[in-house]
Amino acid sequence: MTDFPHVTKAVVPAAGLGTRFLPATKATPKEMLPIVDKPAIQYVVEEAVASGLSDVLMITGRSKRSIEDHFDRAYELEEALSAKGDRERLAQVRESSDLAAMHYVRQGDPRGLGHAVLCAAAHVGKEPFAVLLGDDLIDPRDPLLTRMIEVRERLGGSVVALMEVDPAQVSSYGCAAIEPTDADDVVRVTDLVEKPPVEEAPSRWIIIGRYVCAPEVFDVLRETPPGRGGEIQLTDALKVLAQRDAAGGGPVHGVLFRGSRYDTGNKLDYLRTVVQFALERDDLAAELVPWLRDFLAKYDEGA
Ligand code: UTP
């Protein structure tokens, strides 16, 4: 039984410049970098669909056309594979175009995540909606977003995903001040601070790239001035909602996430992700594991 409207739409911001991954991202979106053989953003759309959200709005920008092509039909390729009778690859090619009802809007100027989310206002309307960052992967076996949607449907307002990190890392993220609730994995968020110095961090719980937002977030974003880095921050808008009651679009709750998350927008995490995903693949692990062991043994000898 739910007390609040169902969440049916997902917004996937993918218009960032990807400067941490240059030069690869000069003409290729970082969201299209492959994790083994599938672009990162396909995992994100699959997660939205697995959580019951089959209406997906992608926020794209310049140099991002390959994202649209990836989720569209590829007739020439499909015909060539069909003619060869290669059913397996044909199914792989069709998988991404059959996933969800995809919609696109362009963010002319990448003025921050908050600004990217605001570009979704006309498509979303007055409904609650999920936001999944296009370069942030959650272990596909973890039902984080499903749980966040459940919490939103029970408690209203907005819901963020929180992950505990070492104090030294807090200053790279948005950090939440939290209070417990009746549920072990759910907290009330009383304040949010974007990239606080360690000594000013209200907790060790940082915001990761999954959100369920109340539609009131759009009005707040319209009034939100550029914050850190001259960008309009989603965290700043959620901070406002955290201090409001239900009539104003609040409150904000956090779901405590203890699983695996991969930030594929930075090089080191990207490499870790590719290795981990490859090691879990039956078709690759049998040869990759002995090679990796051998390679590391030689590497250690040489070090
Ligand atoms: P990031 O801060 O990781 O993206 O934003 P970025 O700006 O591309 O990163 P760097 O620092 O330059 O490497 C998180 C998500 O929000 C999207 C990004 O595409 C990414 O998926 N985003 C960010 C937008 O859609 N628009 C923006 O203006 C900023």
mmCIF file of C-alpha atoms and ligand atoms in Angstrom:
data_model
loop_
_atom_site.group_PDB
_atom_site.id
_atom_site.type_symbol
_atom_site.label_atom_id
_atom_site.label_comp_id
_atom_site.label_asym_id
_atom_site.label_seq_id
_atom_site.Cartn_x
_atom_site.Cartn_y
_atom_site.Cartn_z
ATOM 1 C CA MET A 1 0.000 0.000 0.000
ATOM 2 C CA THR A 2 1.354 3.437 -0.826
ATOM 3 C CA ASP A 3 0.392 6.820 0.548
ATOM 4 C CA PHE A 4 1.978 8.984 -2.147
ATOM 5 C CA PRO A 5 1.848 8.910 -5.976
ATOM 6 C CA HIS A 6 3.857 6.267 -7.809
ATOM 7 C CA VAL A 7 7.211 7.185 -9.273
ATOM 8 C CA THR A 8 7.207 6.367 -12.986
ATOM 9 C CA LYS A 9 9.857 8.575 -14.579
ATOM 10 C CA ALA A 10 13.629 8.504 -14.499
ATOM 11 C CA VAL A 11 15.898 11.407 -15.401
ATOM 12 C CA VAL A 12 19.474 10.598 -16.374
ATOM 13 C CA PRO A 13 21.771 13.639 -16.534
ATOM 14 C CA ALA A 14 24.570 12.950 -19.008
ATOM 15 C CA ALA A 15 25.518 16.407 -20.254
ATOM 16 C CA GLY A 16 28.620 17.022 -18.138
ATOM 17 C CA LEU A 17 31.925 17.844 -19.800
ATOM 18 C CA GLY A 18 33.764 14.844 -18.350
ATOM 19 C CA THR A 19 36.950 16.843 -17.833
ATOM 20 C CA ARG A 20 38.387 14.239 -15.436
ATOM 21 C CA PHE A 21 38.503 11.764 -18.294
ATOM 22 C CA LEU A 22 40.134 13.863 -21.012
ATOM 23 C CA PRO A 23 41.289 13.325 -23.698
ATOM 24 C CA ALA A 24 38.971 10.299 -24.116
ATOM 25 C CA THR A 25 35.944 12.510 -23.504
ATOM 26 C CA LYS A 26 36.828 15.193 -26.040
ATOM 27 C CA ALA A 27 34.367 13.794 -28.592
ATOM 28 C CA THR A 28 32.997 10.732 -26.746
ATOM 29 C CA PRO A 29 30.669 11.035 -23.760
ATOM 30 C CA LYS A 30 32.153 9.523 -20.601
ATOM 31 C CA GLU A 31 28.792 7.793 -20.080
ATOM 32 C CA MET A 32 29.495 5.790 -23.276
ATOM 33 C CA LEU A 33 32.837 4.407 -22.077
ATOM 34 C CA PRO A 34 32.485 0.623 -22.029
ATOM 35 C CA ILE A 35 32.444 -1.399 -18.847
ATOM 36 C CA VAL A 36 33.810 -4.533 -20.552
ATOM 37 C CA ASP A 37 31.443 -4.498 -23.563
ATOM 38 C CA LYS A 38 28.497 -2.379 -22.463
ATOM 39 C CA PRO A 39 28.481 1.419 -22.099
ATOM 40 C CA ALA A 40 28.201 2.600 -18.488
ATOM 41 C CA ILE A 41 24.954 4.410 -19.227
ATOM 42 C CA GLN A 42 23.230 1.197 -20.357
ATOM 43 C CA TYR A 43 23.695 -0.249 -16.853
ATOM 44 C CA VAL A 44 22.102 2.916 -15.486
ATOM 45 C CA VAL A 45 19.065 2.657 -17.781
ATOM 46 C CA GLU A 46 18.771 -1.069 -16.960
ATOM 47 C CA GLU A 47 18.717 -0.166 -13.258
ATOM 48 C CA ALA A 48 15.910 2.356 -13.836
ATOM 49 C CA VAL A 49 13.892 -0.262 -15.724
ATOM 50 C CA ALA A 50 14.551 -2.927 -13.056
ATOM 51 C CA SER A 51 13.152 -0.457 -10.506
ATOM 52 C CA GLY A 52 9.920 -0.131 -12.481
ATOM 53 C CA LEU A 53 10.751 3.110 -14.323
ATOM 54 C CA SER A 54 10.294 2.624 -18.045
ATOM 55 C CA ASP A 55 10.034 6.311 -19.011
ATOM 56 C CA VAL A 56 13.594 7.582 -19.179
ATOM 57 C CA LEU A 57 14.551 11.175 -19.965
ATOM 58 C CA MET A 58 18.193 11.630 -20.804
ATOM 59 C CA ILE A 59 19.754 15.079 -20.417
ATOM 60 C CA THR A 60 22.384 15.331 -23.135
ATOM 61 C CA GLY A 61 24.483 18.017 -24.764
ATOM 62 C CA ARG A 62 27.090 18.590 -27.443
ATOM 63 C CA SER A 63 29.155 15.536 -28.446
ATOM 64 C CA LYS A 64 26.553 13.259 -26.888
ATOM 65 C CA ARG A 65 24.777 12.039 -30.024
ATOM 66 C CA SER A 66 26.241 8.560 -29.639
ATOM 67 C CA ILE A 67 24.070 8.124 -26.522
ATOM 68 C CA GLU A 68 20.919 8.602 -28.613
ATOM 69 C CA ASP A 69 22.236 6.259 -31.303
ATOM 70 C CA HIS A 70 23.005 3.593 -28.719
ATOM 71 C CA PHE A 71 19.409 3.468 -27.479
ATOM 72 C CA ASP A 72 17.974 3.591 -31.018
ATOM 73 C CA ARG A 73 17.598 0.839 -33.635
ATOM 74 C CA ALA A 74 20.664 0.182 -35.826
ATOM 75 C CA TYR A 75 19.046 -1.125 -39.011
ATOM 76 C CA GLU A 76 22.179 -1.700 -41.097
ATOM 77 C CA LEU A 77 23.911 -3.562 -38.320
ATOM 78 C CA GLU A 78 20.798 -5.576 -37.531
ATOM 79 C CA GLU A 79 20.354 -6.520 -41.175
ATOM 80 C CA ALA A 80 23.976 -7.567 -41.513
ATOM 81 C CA LEU A 81 23.761 -9.747 -38.387
ATOM 82 C CA SER A 82 20.421 -11.172 -39.533
ATOM 83 C CA ALA A 83 21.859 -12.069 -42.925
ATOM 84 C CA LYS A 84 24.702 -13.894 -41.190
ATOM 85 C CA GLY A 85 22.284 -15.675 -38.864
ATOM 86 C CA ASP A 86 24.133 -14.285 -35.818
ATOM 87 C CA ARG A 87 21.178 -14.325 -33.436
ATOM 88 C CA GLU A 88 23.197 -13.833 -30.288
ATOM 89 C CA ARG A 89 24.770 -10.558 -31.413
ATOM 90 C CA LEU A 90 21.499 -9.427 -32.957
ATOM 91 C CA ALA A 91 19.823 -9.819 -29.569
ATOM 92 C CA GLN A 92 22.657 -7.859 -27.917
ATOM 93 C CA VAL A 93 22.292 -5.028 -30.427
ATOM 94 C CA ARG A 94 18.510 -4.869 -29.965
ATOM 95 C CA GLU A 95 18.636 -5.044 -26.180
ATOM 96 C CA SER A 96 19.447 -1.367 -25.630
ATOM 97 C CA SER A 97 16.821 -0.086 -28.069
ATOM 98 C CA ASP A 98 14.073 -2.252 -26.565
ATOM 99 C CA LEU A 99 14.804 -1.324 -22.947
ATOM 100 C CA ALA A 100 12.640 1.689 -22.212
ATOM 101 C CA ALA A 101 10.718 4.612 -23.680
ATOM 102 C CA MET A 102 13.657 6.969 -24.151
ATOM 103 C CA HIS A 103 13.310 10.746 -24.343
ATOM 104 C CA TYR A 104 15.995 13.377 -24.770
ATOM 105 C CA VAL A 105 16.440 17.006 -23.929
ATOM 106 C CA ARG A 106 19.611 18.991 -24.445
ATOM 107 C CA GLN A 107 21.235 21.113 -21.796
ATOM 108 C CA GLY A 108 22.747 23.839 -23.988
ATOM 109 C CA ASP A 109 25.219 24.974 -21.389
ATOM 110 C CA PRO A 110 26.406 22.484 -18.750
ATOM 111 C CA ARG A 111 25.751 24.753 -15.766
ATOM 112 C CA GLY A 112 25.722 21.994 -13.176
ATOM 113 C CA LEU A 113 23.709 18.987 -12.072
ATOM 114 C CA GLY A 114 20.904 21.153 -10.648
ATOM 115 C CA HIS A 115 20.590 22.947 -13.972
ATOM 116 C CA ALA A 116 20.577 19.605 -15.822
ATOM 117 C CA VAL A 117 17.718 18.366 -13.612
ATOM 118 C CA LEU A 118 15.805 21.598 -14.218
ATOM 119 C CA CYS A 119 15.898 20.813 -17.958
ATOM 120 C CA ALA A 120 13.576 17.880 -17.110
ATOM 121 C CA ALA A 121 10.805 20.086 -15.680
ATOM 122 C CA ALA A 122 8.514 20.132 -18.738
ATOM 123 C CA HIS A 123 8.764 16.358 -19.275
ATOM 124 C CA VAL A 124 8.295 15.415 -15.626
ATOM 125 C CA GLY A 125 5.481 17.846 -14.732
ATOM 126 C CA LYS A 126 4.091 17.631 -11.211
ATOM 127 C CA GLU A 127 5.125 14.062 -10.437
ATOM 128 C CA PRO A 128 7.875 12.712 -8.202
ATOM 129 C CA PHE A 129 10.770 11.376 -10.289
ATOM 130 C CA ALA A 130 14.046 9.524 -9.939
ATOM 131 C CA VAL A 131 17.458 10.914 -10.926
ATOM 132 C CA LEU A 132 20.245 8.481 -11.825
ATOM 133 C CA LEU A 133 23.646 9.937 -12.682
ATOM 134 C CA GLY A 134 24.853 8.571 -15.988
ATOM 135 C CA ASP A 135 28.402 7.848 -14.799
ATOM 136 C CA ASP A 136 27.578 6.380 -11.395
ATOM 137 C CA LEU A 137 27.041 2.610 -11.282
ATOM 138 C CA ILE A 138 25.375 0.697 -8.477
ATOM 139 C CA ASP A 139 25.960 -3.052 -8.315
ATOM 140 C CA PRO A 140 23.168 -4.418 -10.537
ATOM 141 C CA ARG A 141 22.233 -6.916 -7.778
ATOM 142 C CA ASP A 142 21.544 -4.162 -5.260
ATOM 143 C CA PRO A 143 17.927 -2.952 -5.017
ATOM 144 C CA LEU A 144 18.911 0.563 -3.840
ATOM 145 C CA LEU A 145 16.646 2.534 -6.174
ATOM 146 C CA THR A 146 13.688 0.213 -5.562
ATOM 147 C CA ARG A 147 14.095 0.827 -1.821
ATOM 148 C CA MET A 148 14.339 4.604 -2.358
ATOM 149 C CA ILE A 149 11.115 4.570 -4.381
ATOM 150 C CA GLU A 150 9.399 2.569 -1.621
ATOM 151 C CA VAL A 151 10.517 5.144 0.955
ATOM 152 C CA ARG A 152 9.270 8.006 -1.210
ATOM 153 C CA GLU A 153 5.893 6.301 -1.732
ATOM 154 C CA ARG A 154 5.542 5.814 2.025
ATOM 155 C CA LEU A 155 6.951 9.090 3.353
ATOM 156 C CA GLY A 156 6.644 11.599 0.476
ATOM 157 C CA GLY A 157 9.155 14.398 -0.038
ATOM 158 C CA SER A 158 12.521 13.510 -1.551
ATOM 159 C CA VAL A 159 14.946 10.658 -0.932
ATOM 160 C CA VAL A 160 18.728 10.634 -1.376
ATOM 161 C CA ALA A 161 21.140 7.697 -1.324
ATOM 162 C CA LEU A 162 23.834 7.959 1.350
ATOM 163 C CA MET A 163 27.092 6.039 1.600
ATOM 164 C CA GLU A 164 29.542 6.098 4.521
ATOM 165 C CA VAL A 165 33.123 7.068 3.637
ATOM 166 C CA ASP A 166 36.394 7.790 5.453
ATOM 167 C CA PRO A 167 36.425 11.307 6.942
ATOM 168 C CA ALA A 168 39.208 12.334 4.534
ATOM 169 C CA GLN A 169 36.931 11.675 1.541
ATOM 170 C CA VAL A 170 33.946 13.696 2.760
ATOM 171 C CA SER A 171 35.285 16.958 1.343
ATOM 172 C CA SER A 172 34.920 15.673 -2.225
ATOM 173 C CA TYR A 173 31.152 15.087 -1.968
ATOM 174 C CA GLY A 174 27.832 16.435 -0.743
ATOM 175 C CA CYS A 175 27.508 15.450 2.915
ATOM 176 C CA ALA A 176 24.346 14.951 5.003
ATOM 177 C CA ALA A 177 23.424 15.778 8.603
ATOM 178 C CA ILE A 178 21.141 12.919 9.631
ATOM 179 C CA GLU A 179 18.753 11.725 12.343
ATOM 180 C CA PRO A 180 17.556 8.136 12.808
ATOM 181 C CA THR A 181 14.020 6.983 11.930
ATOM 182 C CA ASP A 182 12.084 3.811 12.846
ATOM 183 C CA ALA A 183 13.649 1.951 9.906
ATOM 184 C CA ASP A 184 17.298 0.821 10.238
ATOM 185 C CA ASP A 185 18.245 1.803 6.698
ATOM 186 C CA VAL A 186 16.366 5.122 6.539
ATOM 187 C CA VAL A 187 17.357 8.458 8.097
ATOM 188 C CA ARG A 188 15.887 11.925 8.122
ATOM 189 C CA VAL A 189 18.202 14.401 6.396
ATOM 190 C CA THR A 190 18.255 17.662 8.356
ATOM 191 C CA ASP A 191 20.948 19.462 6.365
ATOM 192 C CA LEU A 192 23.197 19.030 3.337
ATOM 193 C CA VAL A 193 26.602 20.587 2.731
ATOM 194 C CA GLU A 194 28.395 20.461 -0.627
ATOM 195 C CA LYS A 195 32.084 19.463 -0.306
ATOM 196 C CA PRO A 196 32.642 20.531 3.330
ATOM 197 C CA PRO A 197 36.154 20.764 4.841
ATOM 198 C CA VAL A 198 36.676 17.647 7.039
ATOM 199 C CA GLU A 199 36.298 19.586 10.293
ATOM 200 C CA GLU A 200 32.946 21.047 9.202
ATOM 201 C CA ALA A 201 31.430 17.825 7.846
ATOM 202 C CA PRO A 202 28.184 17.009 9.694
ATOM 203 C CA SER A 203 28.689 13.227 9.226
ATOM 204 C CA ARG A 204 30.573 10.642 7.186
ATOM 205 C CA TRP A 205 27.526 9.983 4.996
ATOM 206 C CA ILE A 206 27.882 11.356 1.474
ATOM 207 C CA ILE A 207 25.287 11.668 -1.279
ATOM 208 C CA ILE A 208 25.771 9.295 -4.195
ATOM 209 C CA GLY A 209 24.208 9.454 -7.663
ATOM 210 C CA ARG A 210 20.641 8.290 -7.009
ATOM 211 C CA TYR A 211 17.794 10.570 -5.972
ATOM 212 C CA VAL A 212 14.024 10.513 -5.842
ATOM 213 C CA CYS A 213 12.848 14.111 -5.993
ATOM 214 C CA ALA A 214 9.590 15.796 -5.146
ATOM 215 C CA PRO A 215 8.404 17.948 -8.090
ATOM 216 C CA GLU A 216 8.782 21.047 -5.878
ATOM 217 C CA VAL A 217 12.521 20.712 -6.489
ATOM 218 C CA PHE A 218 12.026 22.464 -9.849
ATOM 219 C CA ASP A 219 10.707 25.664 -8.253
ATOM 220 C CA VAL A 220 13.580 25.628 -5.786
ATOM 221 C CA LEU A 221 16.137 25.049 -8.562
ATOM 222 C CA ARG A 222 14.778 28.043 -10.499
ATOM 223 C CA GLU A 223 15.667 30.180 -7.486
ATOM 224 C CA THR A 224 18.968 28.461 -6.666
ATOM 225 C CA PRO A 225 21.989 30.644 -7.445
ATOM 226 C CA PRO A 226 25.191 29.051 -8.726
ATOM 227 C CA GLY A 227 27.068 27.507 -5.808
ATOM 228 C CA ARG A 228 30.414 25.729 -5.643
ATOM 229 C CA GLY A 229 32.355 25.902 -8.912
ATOM 230 C CA GLY A 230 29.839 28.394 -10.348
ATOM 231 C CA GLU A 231 27.418 25.488 -10.971
ATOM 232 C CA ILE A 232 23.781 25.164 -9.943
ATOM 233 C CA GLN A 233 23.925 22.339 -7.420
ATOM 234 C CA LEU A 234 21.126 19.807 -6.875
ATOM 235 C CA THR A 235 22.423 19.470 -3.305
ATOM 236 C CA ASP A 236 21.653 23.153 -2.635
ATOM 237 C CA ALA A 237 18.025 22.705 -3.748
ATOM 238 C CA LEU A 238 17.602 19.535 -1.665
ATOM 239 C CA LYS A 239 19.044 21.376 1.327
ATOM 240 C CA VAL A 240 16.150 23.855 1.025
ATOM 241 C CA LEU A 241 13.597 21.017 0.765
ATOM 242 C CA ALA A 242 15.157 19.278 3.810
ATOM 243 C CA GLN A 243 14.061 22.231 5.917
ATOM 244 C CA ARG A 244 10.478 22.284 4.591
ATOM 245 C CA ASP A 245 7.359 20.419 5.688
ATOM 246 C CA ALA A 246 5.231 18.229 3.400
ATOM 247 C CA ALA A 247 3.156 21.179 2.153
ATOM 248 C CA GLY A 248 6.313 22.830 0.791
ATOM 249 C CA GLY A 249 7.788 19.719 -0.847
ATOM 250 C CA GLY A 250 9.767 18.398 2.158
ATOM 251 C CA PRO A 251 11.037 16.464 3.961
ATOM 252 C CA VAL A 252 14.193 14.731 2.694
ATOM 253 C CA HIS A 253 15.037 11.193 3.782
ATOM 254 C CA GLY A 254 18.179 9.207 3.123
ATOM 255 C CA VAL A 255 18.497 5.494 2.368
ATOM 256 C CA LEU A 256 21.739 4.141 3.812
ATOM 257 C CA PHE A 257 23.561 2.237 1.098
ATOM 258 C CA ARG A 258 26.143 -0.343 2.126
ATOM 259 C CA GLY A 259 26.730 -2.009 -1.248
ATOM 260 C CA SER A 260 29.137 -1.397 -4.120
ATOM 261 C CA ARG A 261 29.123 1.810 -6.127
ATOM 262 C CA TYR A 262 31.419 2.744 -8.992
ATOM 263 C CA ASP A 263 32.168 6.292 -10.135
ATOM 264 C CA THR A 264 33.080 5.598 -13.744
ATOM 265 C CA GLY A 265 33.746 9.312 -14.364
ATOM 266 C CA ASN A 266 37.200 9.112 -12.772
ATOM 267 C CA LYS A 267 40.004 7.071 -14.259
ATOM 268 C CA LEU A 268 41.000 4.963 -11.269
ATOM 269 C CA ASP A 269 37.450 3.961 -10.348
ATOM 270 C CA TYR A 270 36.744 3.266 -14.005
ATOM 271 C CA LEU A 271 39.665 0.834 -14.204
ATOM 272 C CA ARG A 272 38.587 -0.884 -10.977
ATOM 273 C CA THR A 273 35.055 -1.224 -12.335
ATOM 274 C CA VAL A 274 36.164 -2.771 -15.619
ATOM 275 C CA VAL A 275 38.395 -5.304 -13.821
ATOM 276 C CA GLN A 276 35.700 -6.254 -11.302
ATOM 277 C CA PHE A 277 32.962 -6.616 -13.903
ATOM 278 C CA ALA A 278 35.274 -8.647 -16.173
ATOM 279 C CA LEU A 279 36.209 -10.989 -13.322
ATOM 280 C CA GLU A 280 32.526 -11.747 -12.767
ATOM 281 C CA ARG A 281 32.006 -12.738 -16.404
ATOM 282 C CA ASP A 282 32.118 -16.488 -17.065
ATOM 283 C CA ASP A 283 33.193 -15.941 -20.661
ATOM 284 C CA LEU A 284 36.234 -13.891 -19.612
ATOM 285 C CA ALA A 285 37.279 -14.835 -16.073
ATOM 286 C CA ALA A 286 38.669 -18.275 -16.908
ATOM 287 C CA GLU A 287 41.414 -16.741 -19.038
ATOM 288 C CA LEU A 288 41.657 -13.335 -17.429
ATOM 289 C CA VAL A 289 42.280 -14.503 -13.837
ATOM 290 C CA PRO A 290 45.432 -16.606 -14.549
ATOM 291 C CA TRP A 291 46.726 -13.846 -16.857
ATOM 292 C CA LEU A 292 46.179 -11.202 -14.184
ATOM 293 C CA ARG A 293 47.904 -13.350 -11.514
ATOM 294 C CA ASP A 294 50.865 -13.933 -13.786
ATOM 295 C CA PHE A 295 51.040 -10.281 -14.788
ATOM 296 C CA LEU A 296 50.962 -9.080 -11.174
ATOM 297 C CA ALA A 297 53.606 -11.619 -10.089
ATOM 298 C CA LYS A 298 55.928 -10.323 -12.819
ATOM 299 C CA TYR A 299 54.989 -6.746 -11.921
ATOM 300 C CA ASP A 300 55.900 -7.374 -8.253
ATOM 301 C CA GLU A 301 59.219 -8.969 -9.224
ATOM 302 C CA GLY A 302 60.069 -5.942 -11.315
ATOM 303 C CA ALA A 303 58.978 -3.436 -8.667
HETATM 304 P P1 UTP B 1 29.960 15.269 -12.758
HETATM 305 O O1 UTP B 1 30.387 16.428 -11.957
HETATM 306 O O2 UTP B 1 30.508 13.922 -12.428
HETATM 307 O O3 UTP B 1 30.165 15.490 -14.327
HETATM 308 O O4 UTP B 1 28.389 15.240 -12.778
HETATM 309 P P2 UTP B 1 31.177 16.354 -15.127
HETATM 310 O O5 UTP B 1 30.958 17.796 -14.892
HETATM 311 O O6 UTP B 1 31.041 15.860 -16.528
HETATM 312 O O7 UTP B 1 32.562 15.842 -14.509
HETATM 313 P P3 UTP B 1 34.040 16.372 -14.651
HETATM 314 O O8 UTP B 1 34.371 16.848 -13.269
HETATM 315 O O9 UTP B 1 34.084 17.458 -15.707
HETATM 316 O O10 UTP B 1 34.853 15.172 -15.031
HETATM 317 C C1 UTP B 1 27.599 14.106 -12.466
HETATM 318 C C2 UTP B 1 26.592 13.797 -13.567
HETATM 319 O O11 UTP B 1 25.837 14.939 -13.905
HETATM 320 C C3 UTP B 1 25.920 15.212 -15.287
HETATM 321 C C4 UTP B 1 27.192 14.510 -15.764
HETATM 322 O O12 UTP B 1 27.082 14.149 -17.133
HETATM 323 C C5 UTP B 1 27.277 13.314 -14.847
HETATM 324 O O13 UTP B 1 26.536 12.201 -15.345
HETATM 325 N N1 UTP B 1 25.967 16.685 -15.487
HETATM 326 C C6 UTP B 1 26.855 17.446 -14.803
HETATM 327 C C7 UTP B 1 25.107 17.254 -16.392
HETATM 328 O O14 UTP B 1 24.279 16.559 -17.032
HETATM 329 N N2 UTP B 1 25.157 18.594 -16.598
HETATM 330 C C8 UTP B 1 26.044 19.405 -15.928
HETATM 331 O O15 UTP B 1 26.025 20.629 -16.160
HETATM 332 C C9 UTP B 1 26.909 18.801 -15.013
#
